[in-house]
mmCIF file of C-alpha atoms in Angstrom:
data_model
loop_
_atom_site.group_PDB
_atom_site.id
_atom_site.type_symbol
_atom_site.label_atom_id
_atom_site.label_comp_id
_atom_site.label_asym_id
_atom_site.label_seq_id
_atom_site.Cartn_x
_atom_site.Cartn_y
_atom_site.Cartn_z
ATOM 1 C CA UNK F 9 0.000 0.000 0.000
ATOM 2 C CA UNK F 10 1.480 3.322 -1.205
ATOM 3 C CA UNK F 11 0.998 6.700 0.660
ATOM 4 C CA UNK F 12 1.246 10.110 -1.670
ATOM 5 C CA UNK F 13 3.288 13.097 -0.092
ATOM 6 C CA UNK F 14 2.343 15.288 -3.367
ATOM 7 C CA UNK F 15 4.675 17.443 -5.183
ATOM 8 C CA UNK F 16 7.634 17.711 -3.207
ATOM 9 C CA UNK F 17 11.439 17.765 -4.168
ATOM 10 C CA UNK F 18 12.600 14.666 -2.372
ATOM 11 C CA UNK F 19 14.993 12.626 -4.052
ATOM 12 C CA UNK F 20 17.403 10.299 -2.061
ATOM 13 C CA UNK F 21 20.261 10.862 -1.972
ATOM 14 C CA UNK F 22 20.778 14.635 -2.522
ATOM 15 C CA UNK F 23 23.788 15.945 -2.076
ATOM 16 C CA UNK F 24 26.002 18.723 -0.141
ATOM 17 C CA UNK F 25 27.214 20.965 -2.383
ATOM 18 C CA UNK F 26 29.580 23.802 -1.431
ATOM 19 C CA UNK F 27 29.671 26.510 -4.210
ATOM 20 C CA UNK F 28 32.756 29.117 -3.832
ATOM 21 C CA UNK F 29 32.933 31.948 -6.032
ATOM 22 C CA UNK F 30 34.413 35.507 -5.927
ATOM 23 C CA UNK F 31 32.487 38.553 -6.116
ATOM 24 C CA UNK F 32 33.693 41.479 -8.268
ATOM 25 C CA UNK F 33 35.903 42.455 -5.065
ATOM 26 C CA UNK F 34 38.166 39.145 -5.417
ATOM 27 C CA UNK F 35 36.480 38.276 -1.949
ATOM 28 C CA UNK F 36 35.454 34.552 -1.807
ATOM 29 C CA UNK F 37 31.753 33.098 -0.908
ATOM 30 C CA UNK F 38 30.741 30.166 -0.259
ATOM 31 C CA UNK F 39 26.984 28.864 -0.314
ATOM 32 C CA UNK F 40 25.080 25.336 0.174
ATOM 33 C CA UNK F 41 22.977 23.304 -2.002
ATOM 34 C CA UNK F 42 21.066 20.187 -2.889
ATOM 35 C CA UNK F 43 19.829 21.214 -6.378
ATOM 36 C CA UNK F 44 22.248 20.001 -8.975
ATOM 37 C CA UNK F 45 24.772 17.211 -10.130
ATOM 38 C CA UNK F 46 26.103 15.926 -13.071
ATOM 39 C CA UNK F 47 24.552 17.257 -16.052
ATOM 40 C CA UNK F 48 27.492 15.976 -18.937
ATOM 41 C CA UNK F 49 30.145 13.606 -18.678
ATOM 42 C CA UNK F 50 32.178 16.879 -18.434
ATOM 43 C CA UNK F 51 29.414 19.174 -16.929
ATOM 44 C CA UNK F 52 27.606 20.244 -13.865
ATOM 45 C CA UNK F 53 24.510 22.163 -13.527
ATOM 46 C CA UNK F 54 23.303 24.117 -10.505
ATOM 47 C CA UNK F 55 19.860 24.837 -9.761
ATOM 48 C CA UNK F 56 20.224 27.542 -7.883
ATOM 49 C CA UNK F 57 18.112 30.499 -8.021
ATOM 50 C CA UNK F 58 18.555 34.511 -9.154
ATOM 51 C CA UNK F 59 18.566 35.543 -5.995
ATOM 52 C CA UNK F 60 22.107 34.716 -4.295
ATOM 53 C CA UNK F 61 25.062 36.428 -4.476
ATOM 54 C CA UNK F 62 27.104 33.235 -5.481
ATOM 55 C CA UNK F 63 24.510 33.498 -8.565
ATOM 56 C CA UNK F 64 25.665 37.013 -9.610
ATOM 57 C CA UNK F 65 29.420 36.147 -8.326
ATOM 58 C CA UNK F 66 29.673 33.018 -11.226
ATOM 59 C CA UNK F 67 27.884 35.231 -13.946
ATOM 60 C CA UNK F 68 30.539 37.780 -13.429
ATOM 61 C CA UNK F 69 33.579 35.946 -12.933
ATOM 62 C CA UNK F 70 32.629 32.959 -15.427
ATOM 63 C CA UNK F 71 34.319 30.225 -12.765
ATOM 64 C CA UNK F 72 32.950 28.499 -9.617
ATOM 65 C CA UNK F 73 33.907 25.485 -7.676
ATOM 66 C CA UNK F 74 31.450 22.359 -5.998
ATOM 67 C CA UNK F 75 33.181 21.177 -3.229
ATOM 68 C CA UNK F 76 31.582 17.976 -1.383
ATOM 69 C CA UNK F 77 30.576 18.600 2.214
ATOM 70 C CA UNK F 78 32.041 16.293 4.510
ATOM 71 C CA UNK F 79 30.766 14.697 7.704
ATOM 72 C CA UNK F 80 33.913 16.904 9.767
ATOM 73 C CA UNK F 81 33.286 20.133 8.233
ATOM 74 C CA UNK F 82 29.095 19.776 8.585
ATOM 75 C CA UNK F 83 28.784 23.311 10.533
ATOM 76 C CA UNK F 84 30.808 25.482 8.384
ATOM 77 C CA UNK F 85 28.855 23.113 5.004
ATOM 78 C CA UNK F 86 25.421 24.037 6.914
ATOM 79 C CA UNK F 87 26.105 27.678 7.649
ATOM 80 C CA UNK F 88 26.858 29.056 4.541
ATOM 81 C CA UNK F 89 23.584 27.749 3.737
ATOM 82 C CA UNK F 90 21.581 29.410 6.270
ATOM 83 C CA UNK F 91 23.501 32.705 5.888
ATOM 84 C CA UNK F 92 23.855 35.231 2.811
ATOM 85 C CA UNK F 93 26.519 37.182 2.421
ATOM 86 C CA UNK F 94 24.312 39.858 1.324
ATOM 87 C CA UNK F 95 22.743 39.922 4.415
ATOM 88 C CA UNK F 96 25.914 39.149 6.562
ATOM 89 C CA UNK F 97 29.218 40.838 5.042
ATOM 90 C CA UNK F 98 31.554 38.885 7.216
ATOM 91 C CA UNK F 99 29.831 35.697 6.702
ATOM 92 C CA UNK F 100 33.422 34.202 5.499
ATOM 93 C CA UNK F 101 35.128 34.891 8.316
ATOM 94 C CA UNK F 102 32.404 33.560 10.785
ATOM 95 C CA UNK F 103 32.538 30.360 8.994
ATOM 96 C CA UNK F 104 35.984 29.567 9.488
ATOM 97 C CA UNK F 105 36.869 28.161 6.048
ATOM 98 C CA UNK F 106 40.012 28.979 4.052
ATOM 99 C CA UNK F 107 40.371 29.119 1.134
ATOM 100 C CA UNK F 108 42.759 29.703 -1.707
ATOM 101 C CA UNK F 109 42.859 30.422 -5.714
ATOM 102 C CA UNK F 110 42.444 27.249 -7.893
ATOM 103 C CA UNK F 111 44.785 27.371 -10.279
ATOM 104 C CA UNK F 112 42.743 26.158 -13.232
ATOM 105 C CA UNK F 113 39.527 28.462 -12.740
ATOM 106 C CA UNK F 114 39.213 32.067 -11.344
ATOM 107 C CA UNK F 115 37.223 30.368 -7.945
ATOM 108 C CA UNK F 116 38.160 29.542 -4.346
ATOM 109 C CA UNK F 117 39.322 26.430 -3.443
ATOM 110 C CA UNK F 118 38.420 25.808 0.343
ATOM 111 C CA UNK F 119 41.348 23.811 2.076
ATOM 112 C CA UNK F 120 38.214 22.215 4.897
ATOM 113 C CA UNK F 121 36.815 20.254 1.842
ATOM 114 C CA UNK F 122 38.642 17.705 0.881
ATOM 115 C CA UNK F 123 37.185 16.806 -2.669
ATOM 116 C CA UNK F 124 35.816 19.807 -5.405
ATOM 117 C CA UNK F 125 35.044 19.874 -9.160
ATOM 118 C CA UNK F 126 36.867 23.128 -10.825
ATOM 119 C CA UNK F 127 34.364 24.515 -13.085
ATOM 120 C CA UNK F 128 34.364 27.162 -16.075
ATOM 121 C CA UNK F 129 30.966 28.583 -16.902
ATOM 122 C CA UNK F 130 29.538 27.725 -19.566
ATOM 123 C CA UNK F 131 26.091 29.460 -19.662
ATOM 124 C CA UNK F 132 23.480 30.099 -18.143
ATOM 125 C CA UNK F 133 20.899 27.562 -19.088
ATOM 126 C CA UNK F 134 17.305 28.199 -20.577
ATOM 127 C CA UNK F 135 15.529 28.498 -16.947
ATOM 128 C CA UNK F 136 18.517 30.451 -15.578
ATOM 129 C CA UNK F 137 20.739 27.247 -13.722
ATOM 130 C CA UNK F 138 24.124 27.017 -14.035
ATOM 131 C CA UNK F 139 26.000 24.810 -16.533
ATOM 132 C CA UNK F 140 29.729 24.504 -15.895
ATOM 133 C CA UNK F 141 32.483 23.131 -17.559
ATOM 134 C CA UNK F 142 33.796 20.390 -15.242
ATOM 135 C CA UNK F 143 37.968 22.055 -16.197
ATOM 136 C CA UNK F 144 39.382 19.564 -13.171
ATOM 137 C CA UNK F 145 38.598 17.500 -10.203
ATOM 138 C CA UNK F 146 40.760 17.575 -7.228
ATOM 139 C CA UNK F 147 41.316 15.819 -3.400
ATOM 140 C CA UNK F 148 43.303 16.236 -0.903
ATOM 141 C CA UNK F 149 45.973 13.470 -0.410
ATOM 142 C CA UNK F 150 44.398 12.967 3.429
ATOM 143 C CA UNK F 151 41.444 10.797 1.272
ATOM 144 C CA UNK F 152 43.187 9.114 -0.997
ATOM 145 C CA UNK F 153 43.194 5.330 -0.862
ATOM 146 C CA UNK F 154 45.991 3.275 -0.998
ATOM 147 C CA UNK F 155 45.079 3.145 -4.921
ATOM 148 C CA UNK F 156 45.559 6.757 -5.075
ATOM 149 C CA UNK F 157 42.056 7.109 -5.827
ATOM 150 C CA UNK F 158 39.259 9.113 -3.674
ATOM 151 C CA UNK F 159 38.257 7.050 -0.603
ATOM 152 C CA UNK F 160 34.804 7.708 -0.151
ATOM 153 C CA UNK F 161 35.228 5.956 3.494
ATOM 154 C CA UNK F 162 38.020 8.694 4.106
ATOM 155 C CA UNK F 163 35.801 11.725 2.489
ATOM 156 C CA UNK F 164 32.840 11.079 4.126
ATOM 157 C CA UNK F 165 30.392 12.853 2.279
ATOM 158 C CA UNK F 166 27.403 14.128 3.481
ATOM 159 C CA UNK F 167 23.623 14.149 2.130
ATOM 160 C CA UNK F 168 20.491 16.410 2.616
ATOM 161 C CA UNK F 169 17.468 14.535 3.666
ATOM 162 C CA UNK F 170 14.900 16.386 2.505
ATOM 163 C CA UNK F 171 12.223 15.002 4.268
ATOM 164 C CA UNK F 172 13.161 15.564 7.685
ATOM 165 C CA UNK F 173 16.196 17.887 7.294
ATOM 166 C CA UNK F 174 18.975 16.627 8.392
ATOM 167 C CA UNK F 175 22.022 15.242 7.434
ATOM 168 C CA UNK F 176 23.082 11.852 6.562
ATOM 169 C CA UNK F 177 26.840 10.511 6.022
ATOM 170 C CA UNK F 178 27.418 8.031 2.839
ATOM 171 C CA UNK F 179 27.825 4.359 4.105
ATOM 172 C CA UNK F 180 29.145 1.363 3.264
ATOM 173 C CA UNK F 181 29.696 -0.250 0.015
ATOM 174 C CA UNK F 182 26.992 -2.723 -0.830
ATOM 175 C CA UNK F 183 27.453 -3.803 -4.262
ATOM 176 C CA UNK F 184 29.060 -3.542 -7.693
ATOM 177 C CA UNK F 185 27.810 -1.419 -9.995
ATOM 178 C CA UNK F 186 27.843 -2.922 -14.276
ATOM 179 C CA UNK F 187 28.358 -6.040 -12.047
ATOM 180 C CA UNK F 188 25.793 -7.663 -9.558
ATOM 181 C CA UNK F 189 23.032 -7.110 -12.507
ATOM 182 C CA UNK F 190 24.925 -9.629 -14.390
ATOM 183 C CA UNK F 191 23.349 -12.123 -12.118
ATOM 184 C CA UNK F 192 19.950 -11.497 -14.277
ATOM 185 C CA UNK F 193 21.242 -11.493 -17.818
ATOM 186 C CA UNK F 194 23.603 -10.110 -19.885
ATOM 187 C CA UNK F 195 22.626 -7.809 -23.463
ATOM 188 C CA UNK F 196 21.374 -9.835 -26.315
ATOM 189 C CA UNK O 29 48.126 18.891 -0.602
ATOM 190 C CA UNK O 30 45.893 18.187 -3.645
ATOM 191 C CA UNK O 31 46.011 15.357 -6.451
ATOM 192 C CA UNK O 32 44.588 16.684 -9.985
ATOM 193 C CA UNK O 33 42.549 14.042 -11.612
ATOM 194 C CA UNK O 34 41.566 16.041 -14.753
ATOM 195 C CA UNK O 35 37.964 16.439 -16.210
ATOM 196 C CA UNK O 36 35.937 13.445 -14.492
ATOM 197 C CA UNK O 37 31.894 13.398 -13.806
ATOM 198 C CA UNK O 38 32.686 12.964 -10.085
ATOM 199 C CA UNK O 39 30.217 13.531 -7.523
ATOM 200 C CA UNK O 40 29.199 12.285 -3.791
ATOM 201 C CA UNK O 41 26.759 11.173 -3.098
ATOM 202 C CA UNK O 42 25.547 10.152 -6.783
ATOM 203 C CA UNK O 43 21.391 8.858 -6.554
ATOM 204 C CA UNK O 44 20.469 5.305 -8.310
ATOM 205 C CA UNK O 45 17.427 6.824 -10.427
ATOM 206 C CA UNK O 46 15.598 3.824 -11.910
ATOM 207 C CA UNK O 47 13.625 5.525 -14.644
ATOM 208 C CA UNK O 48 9.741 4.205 -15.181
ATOM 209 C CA UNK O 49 8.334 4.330 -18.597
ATOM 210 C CA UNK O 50 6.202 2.955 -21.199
ATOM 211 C CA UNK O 51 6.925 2.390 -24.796
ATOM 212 C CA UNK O 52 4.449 2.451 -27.560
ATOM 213 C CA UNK O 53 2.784 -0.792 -26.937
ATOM 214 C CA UNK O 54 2.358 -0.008 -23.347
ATOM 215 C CA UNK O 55 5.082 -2.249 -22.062
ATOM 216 C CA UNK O 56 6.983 -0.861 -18.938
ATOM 217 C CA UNK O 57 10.637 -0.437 -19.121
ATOM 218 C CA UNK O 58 13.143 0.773 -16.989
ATOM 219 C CA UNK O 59 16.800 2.333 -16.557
ATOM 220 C CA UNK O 60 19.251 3.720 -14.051
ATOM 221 C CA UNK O 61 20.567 6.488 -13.859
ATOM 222 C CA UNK O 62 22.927 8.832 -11.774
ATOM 223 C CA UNK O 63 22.677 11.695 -13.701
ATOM 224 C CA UNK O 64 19.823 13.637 -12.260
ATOM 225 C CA UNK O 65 18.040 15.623 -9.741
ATOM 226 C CA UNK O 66 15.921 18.353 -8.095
ATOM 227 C CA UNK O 67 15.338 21.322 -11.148
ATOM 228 C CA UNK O 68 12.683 23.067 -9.447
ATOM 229 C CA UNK O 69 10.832 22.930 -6.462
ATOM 230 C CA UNK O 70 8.074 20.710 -8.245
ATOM 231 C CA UNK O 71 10.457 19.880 -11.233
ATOM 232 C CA UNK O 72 12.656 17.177 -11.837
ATOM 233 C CA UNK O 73 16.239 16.761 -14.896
ATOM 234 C CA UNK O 74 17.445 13.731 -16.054
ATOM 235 C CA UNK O 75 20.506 13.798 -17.771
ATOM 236 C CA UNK O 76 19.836 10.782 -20.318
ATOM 237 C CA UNK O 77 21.349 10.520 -23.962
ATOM 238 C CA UNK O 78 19.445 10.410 -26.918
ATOM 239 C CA UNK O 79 19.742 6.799 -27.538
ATOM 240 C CA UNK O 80 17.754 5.094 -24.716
ATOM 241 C CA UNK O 81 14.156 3.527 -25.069
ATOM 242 C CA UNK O 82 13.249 5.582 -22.228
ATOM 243 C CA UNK O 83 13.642 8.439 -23.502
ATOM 244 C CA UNK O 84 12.046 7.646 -27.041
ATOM 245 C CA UNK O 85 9.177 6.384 -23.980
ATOM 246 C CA UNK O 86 9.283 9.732 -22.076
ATOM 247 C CA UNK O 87 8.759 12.041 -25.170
ATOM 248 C CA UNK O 88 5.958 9.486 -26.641
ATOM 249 C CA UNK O 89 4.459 8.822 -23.865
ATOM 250 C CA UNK O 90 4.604 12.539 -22.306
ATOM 251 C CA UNK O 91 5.453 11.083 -18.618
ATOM 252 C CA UNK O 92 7.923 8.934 -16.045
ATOM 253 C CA UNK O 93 8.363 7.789 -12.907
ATOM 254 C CA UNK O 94 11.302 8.244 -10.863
ATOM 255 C CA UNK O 95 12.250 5.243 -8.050
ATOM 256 C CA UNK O 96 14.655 5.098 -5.842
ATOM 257 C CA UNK O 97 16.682 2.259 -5.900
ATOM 258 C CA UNK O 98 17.186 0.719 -2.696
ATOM 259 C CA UNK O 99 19.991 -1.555 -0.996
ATOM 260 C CA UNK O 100 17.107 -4.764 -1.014
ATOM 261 C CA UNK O 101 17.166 -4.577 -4.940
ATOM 262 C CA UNK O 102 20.748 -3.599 -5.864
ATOM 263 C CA UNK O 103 20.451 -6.652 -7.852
ATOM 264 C CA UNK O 104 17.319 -5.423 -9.990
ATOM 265 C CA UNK O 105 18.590 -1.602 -10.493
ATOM 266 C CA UNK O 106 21.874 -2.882 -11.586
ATOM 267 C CA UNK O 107 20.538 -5.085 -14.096
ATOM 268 C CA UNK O 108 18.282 -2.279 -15.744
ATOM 269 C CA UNK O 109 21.623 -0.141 -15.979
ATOM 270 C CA UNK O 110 23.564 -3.002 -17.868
ATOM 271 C CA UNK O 111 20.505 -4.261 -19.962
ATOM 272 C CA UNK O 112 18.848 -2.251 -23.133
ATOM 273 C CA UNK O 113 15.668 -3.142 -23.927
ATOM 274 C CA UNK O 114 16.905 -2.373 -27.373
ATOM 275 C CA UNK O 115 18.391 -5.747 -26.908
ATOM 276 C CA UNK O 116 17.328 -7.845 -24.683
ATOM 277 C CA UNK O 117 13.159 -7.836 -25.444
ATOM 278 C CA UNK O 118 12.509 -10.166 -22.042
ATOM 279 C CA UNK O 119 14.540 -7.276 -20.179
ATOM 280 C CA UNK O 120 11.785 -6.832 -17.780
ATOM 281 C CA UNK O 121 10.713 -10.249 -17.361
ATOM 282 C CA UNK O 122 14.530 -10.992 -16.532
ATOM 283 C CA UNK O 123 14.131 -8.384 -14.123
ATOM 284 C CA UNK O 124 11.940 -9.599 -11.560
ATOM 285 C CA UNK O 125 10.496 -6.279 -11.496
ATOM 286 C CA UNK O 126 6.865 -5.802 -11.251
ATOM 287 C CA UNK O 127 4.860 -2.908 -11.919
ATOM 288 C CA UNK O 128 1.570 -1.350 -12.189
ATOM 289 C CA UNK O 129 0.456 2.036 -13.829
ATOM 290 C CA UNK O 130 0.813 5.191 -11.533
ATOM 291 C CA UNK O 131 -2.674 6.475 -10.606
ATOM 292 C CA UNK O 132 -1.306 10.143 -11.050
ATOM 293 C CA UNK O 133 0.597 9.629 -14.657
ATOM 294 C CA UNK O 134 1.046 7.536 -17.984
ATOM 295 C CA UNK O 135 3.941 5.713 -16.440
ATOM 296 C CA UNK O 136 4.596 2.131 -14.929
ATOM 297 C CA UNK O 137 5.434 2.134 -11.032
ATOM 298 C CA UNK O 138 7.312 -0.466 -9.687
ATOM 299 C CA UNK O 139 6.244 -2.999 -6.319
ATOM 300 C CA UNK O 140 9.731 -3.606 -5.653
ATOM 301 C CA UNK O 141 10.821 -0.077 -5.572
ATOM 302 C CA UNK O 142 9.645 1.834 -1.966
ATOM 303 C CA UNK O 143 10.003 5.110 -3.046
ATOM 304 C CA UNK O 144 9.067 6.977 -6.542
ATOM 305 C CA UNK O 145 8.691 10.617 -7.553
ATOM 306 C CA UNK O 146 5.612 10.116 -10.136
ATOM 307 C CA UNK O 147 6.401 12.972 -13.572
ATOM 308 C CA UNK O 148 4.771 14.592 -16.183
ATOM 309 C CA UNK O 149 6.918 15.631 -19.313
ATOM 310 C CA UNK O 150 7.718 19.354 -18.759
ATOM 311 C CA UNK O 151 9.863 19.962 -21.936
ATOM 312 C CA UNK O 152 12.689 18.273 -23.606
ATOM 313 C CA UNK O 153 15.538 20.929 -22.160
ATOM 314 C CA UNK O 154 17.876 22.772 -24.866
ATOM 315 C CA UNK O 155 20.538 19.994 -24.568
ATOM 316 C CA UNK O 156 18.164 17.115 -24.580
ATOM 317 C CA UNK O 157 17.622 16.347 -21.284
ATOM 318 C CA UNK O 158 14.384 15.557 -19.679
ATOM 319 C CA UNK O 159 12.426 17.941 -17.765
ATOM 320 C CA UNK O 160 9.607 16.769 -15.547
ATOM 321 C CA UNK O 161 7.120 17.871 -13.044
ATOM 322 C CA UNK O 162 6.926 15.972 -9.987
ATOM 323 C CA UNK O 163 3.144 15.203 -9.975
ATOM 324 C CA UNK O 164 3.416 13.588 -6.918
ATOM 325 C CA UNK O 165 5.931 11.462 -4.332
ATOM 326 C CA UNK O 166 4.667 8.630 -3.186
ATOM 327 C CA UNK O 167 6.040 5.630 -0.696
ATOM 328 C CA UNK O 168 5.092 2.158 0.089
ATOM 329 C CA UNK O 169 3.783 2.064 3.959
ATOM 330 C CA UNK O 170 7.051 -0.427 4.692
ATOM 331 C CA UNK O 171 9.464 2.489 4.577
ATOM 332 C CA UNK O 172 7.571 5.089 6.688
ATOM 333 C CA UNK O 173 8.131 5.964 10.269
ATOM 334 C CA UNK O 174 5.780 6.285 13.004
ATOM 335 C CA UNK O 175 5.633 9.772 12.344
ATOM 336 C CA UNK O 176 4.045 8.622 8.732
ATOM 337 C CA UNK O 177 6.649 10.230 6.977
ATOM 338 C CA UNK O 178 9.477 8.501 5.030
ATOM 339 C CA UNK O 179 12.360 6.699 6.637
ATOM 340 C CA UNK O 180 15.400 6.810 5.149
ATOM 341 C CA UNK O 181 16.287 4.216 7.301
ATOM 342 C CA UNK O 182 14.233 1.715 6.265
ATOM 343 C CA UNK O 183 14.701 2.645 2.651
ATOM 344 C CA UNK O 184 17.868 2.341 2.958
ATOM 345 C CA UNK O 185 18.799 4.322 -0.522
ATOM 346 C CA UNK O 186 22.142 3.296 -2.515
ATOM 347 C CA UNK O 187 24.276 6.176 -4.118
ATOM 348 C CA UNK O 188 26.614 5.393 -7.125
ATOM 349 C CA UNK O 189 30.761 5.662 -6.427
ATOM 350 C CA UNK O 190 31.583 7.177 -9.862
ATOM 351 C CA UNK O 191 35.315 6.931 -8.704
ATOM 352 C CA UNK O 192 35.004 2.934 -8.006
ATOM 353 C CA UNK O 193 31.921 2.104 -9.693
ATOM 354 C CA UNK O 194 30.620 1.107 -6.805
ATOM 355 C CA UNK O 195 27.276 0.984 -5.006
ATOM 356 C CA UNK O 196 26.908 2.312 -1.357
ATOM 357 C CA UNK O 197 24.098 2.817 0.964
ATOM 358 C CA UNK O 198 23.591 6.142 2.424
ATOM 359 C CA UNK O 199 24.175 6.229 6.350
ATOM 360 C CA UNK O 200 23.173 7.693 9.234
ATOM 361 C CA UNK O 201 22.065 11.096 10.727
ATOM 362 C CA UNK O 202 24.991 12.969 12.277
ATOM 363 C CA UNK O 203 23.419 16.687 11.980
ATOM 364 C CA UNK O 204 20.524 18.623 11.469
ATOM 365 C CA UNK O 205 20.262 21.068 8.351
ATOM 366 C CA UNK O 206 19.481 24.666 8.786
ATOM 367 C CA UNK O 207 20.223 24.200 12.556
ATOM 368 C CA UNK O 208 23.606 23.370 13.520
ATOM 369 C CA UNK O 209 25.198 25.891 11.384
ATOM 370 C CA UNK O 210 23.553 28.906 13.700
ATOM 371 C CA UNK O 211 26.855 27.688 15.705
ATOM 372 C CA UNK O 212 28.477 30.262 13.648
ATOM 373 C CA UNK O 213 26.273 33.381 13.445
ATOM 374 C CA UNK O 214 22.760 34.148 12.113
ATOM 375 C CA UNK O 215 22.054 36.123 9.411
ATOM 376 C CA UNK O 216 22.698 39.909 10.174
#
């Protein structure tokens, strides 16, 4: 038996996005969100809307970054959510992150989050979201496997849950993925 | 000190979509993907390519449903990643899946599947991608709490490792979203 909720934007799992930016000042921002992911295999896009600085920062400097949010930096990830920079001009420094100038894109890098995509704008799409050029993805060596790779157990990336709003850490891996399916059947 | 890994669709967490549709003769199908998310407040994207049945089935048909894949049928969403109904015709039976039509839109809903954002065909989006209004959300009784809302918990949702191709299943709570962030200032 199935229970309707309506229209509502829950989707599991959403993620933690942390979008830095400059403003026309060189002065870095930072802002949370849950609306966006992979849009190409070389593209992001950001559902974000008109309103936010971060908004007017990309369309002016043509560069952002998406850093993951991480279960150890989950204040500073949820309070540059809650507050705009508009409203609060030293948001930055209240939030305790650092950051510094990626050197592929004209965007902060923040050294609390581990894990970012380095993005060129690309446009502005047809409803007004942001489509960006995935230019380079980067980690800190502190979550890198033994492989060299991104350790997801290491990164600990957190998700927004929608529904009751709060946030969840990624767990364990479960499966294979282009793998376990086999067990059904294979193409032709 | 950071690694560059180049240009790479990267993302954490990454959602299992398993796309719901029906082709011309009314026969469900369904895919998974990890390319996707919230557009609007009431809108769904879904980054697909050109060349899947589905979405031949989503502009035909003029609707879709969106499940959640959960850790219980790994198996199953795998399998409709790795399997075209292009090719395999018994793709569904192979499945296991079972479905019935969504009372709210022209699109198959699955049993197996707790969770499942029911669409209407918005537009096809300037670079092909699928753009949907969430009609309505609606969860099996199994996954809900005793507040009557859903449990991510019991749905225990699985996220895509892009990085190891991987599937994991999301965790537990460890904060609370627009809350713990005040730690650092309010706005103003």
């Amino acid at each position: 038996m199935r229970k309707d909720f309506g229209a509502k934007p829950w989707l599991y799992p959403l993620p933690v996005l942390i979008v830095g930016s400059y403003d026309a000042q060189g002065r870095p921002d930072a802002m949370n969100a849950a609306w966006g992911g992979i849009y190409e295999s070389d593209q992001v896009i950001l559902c974000l809307s008109e309103g936010h600085k971060t908004t007017k920062n990309i369309k002016a400097r043509g560069a952002f970054t998406v850093s993951i949010a991480d279960r150890a930096h989950l204040v500073q990830a949820d309070y540059v959510g809650m507050v705009s920079a508009n409203a609060a001009p030293d948001k930055m420094e209240r939030s305790g992150l650092h950051s510094e100038k990626s050197a592929h894109v004209d965007a902060p890098l923040f050294d609390e989050f581990p894990m970012a995509l380095e993005c060129r704008l690309v446009k502005v799409g047809e409803d007004g979201h942001i489509i960006g050029e995935i230019v380079n993805v980067s980690a800190d060596e502190r979550i890198l496997g033994e492989d060299g790779q991104i350790d997801a157990d290491k990164l600990e990336p957190i998700s927004f849950d929608a529904v009751h709003r709060t946030y969840r850490v990624l767990g364990e891996t479960v499966g294979n993925a282009f793998s376990d399916g086999a067990a059904l059947g294979k193409n032709g």
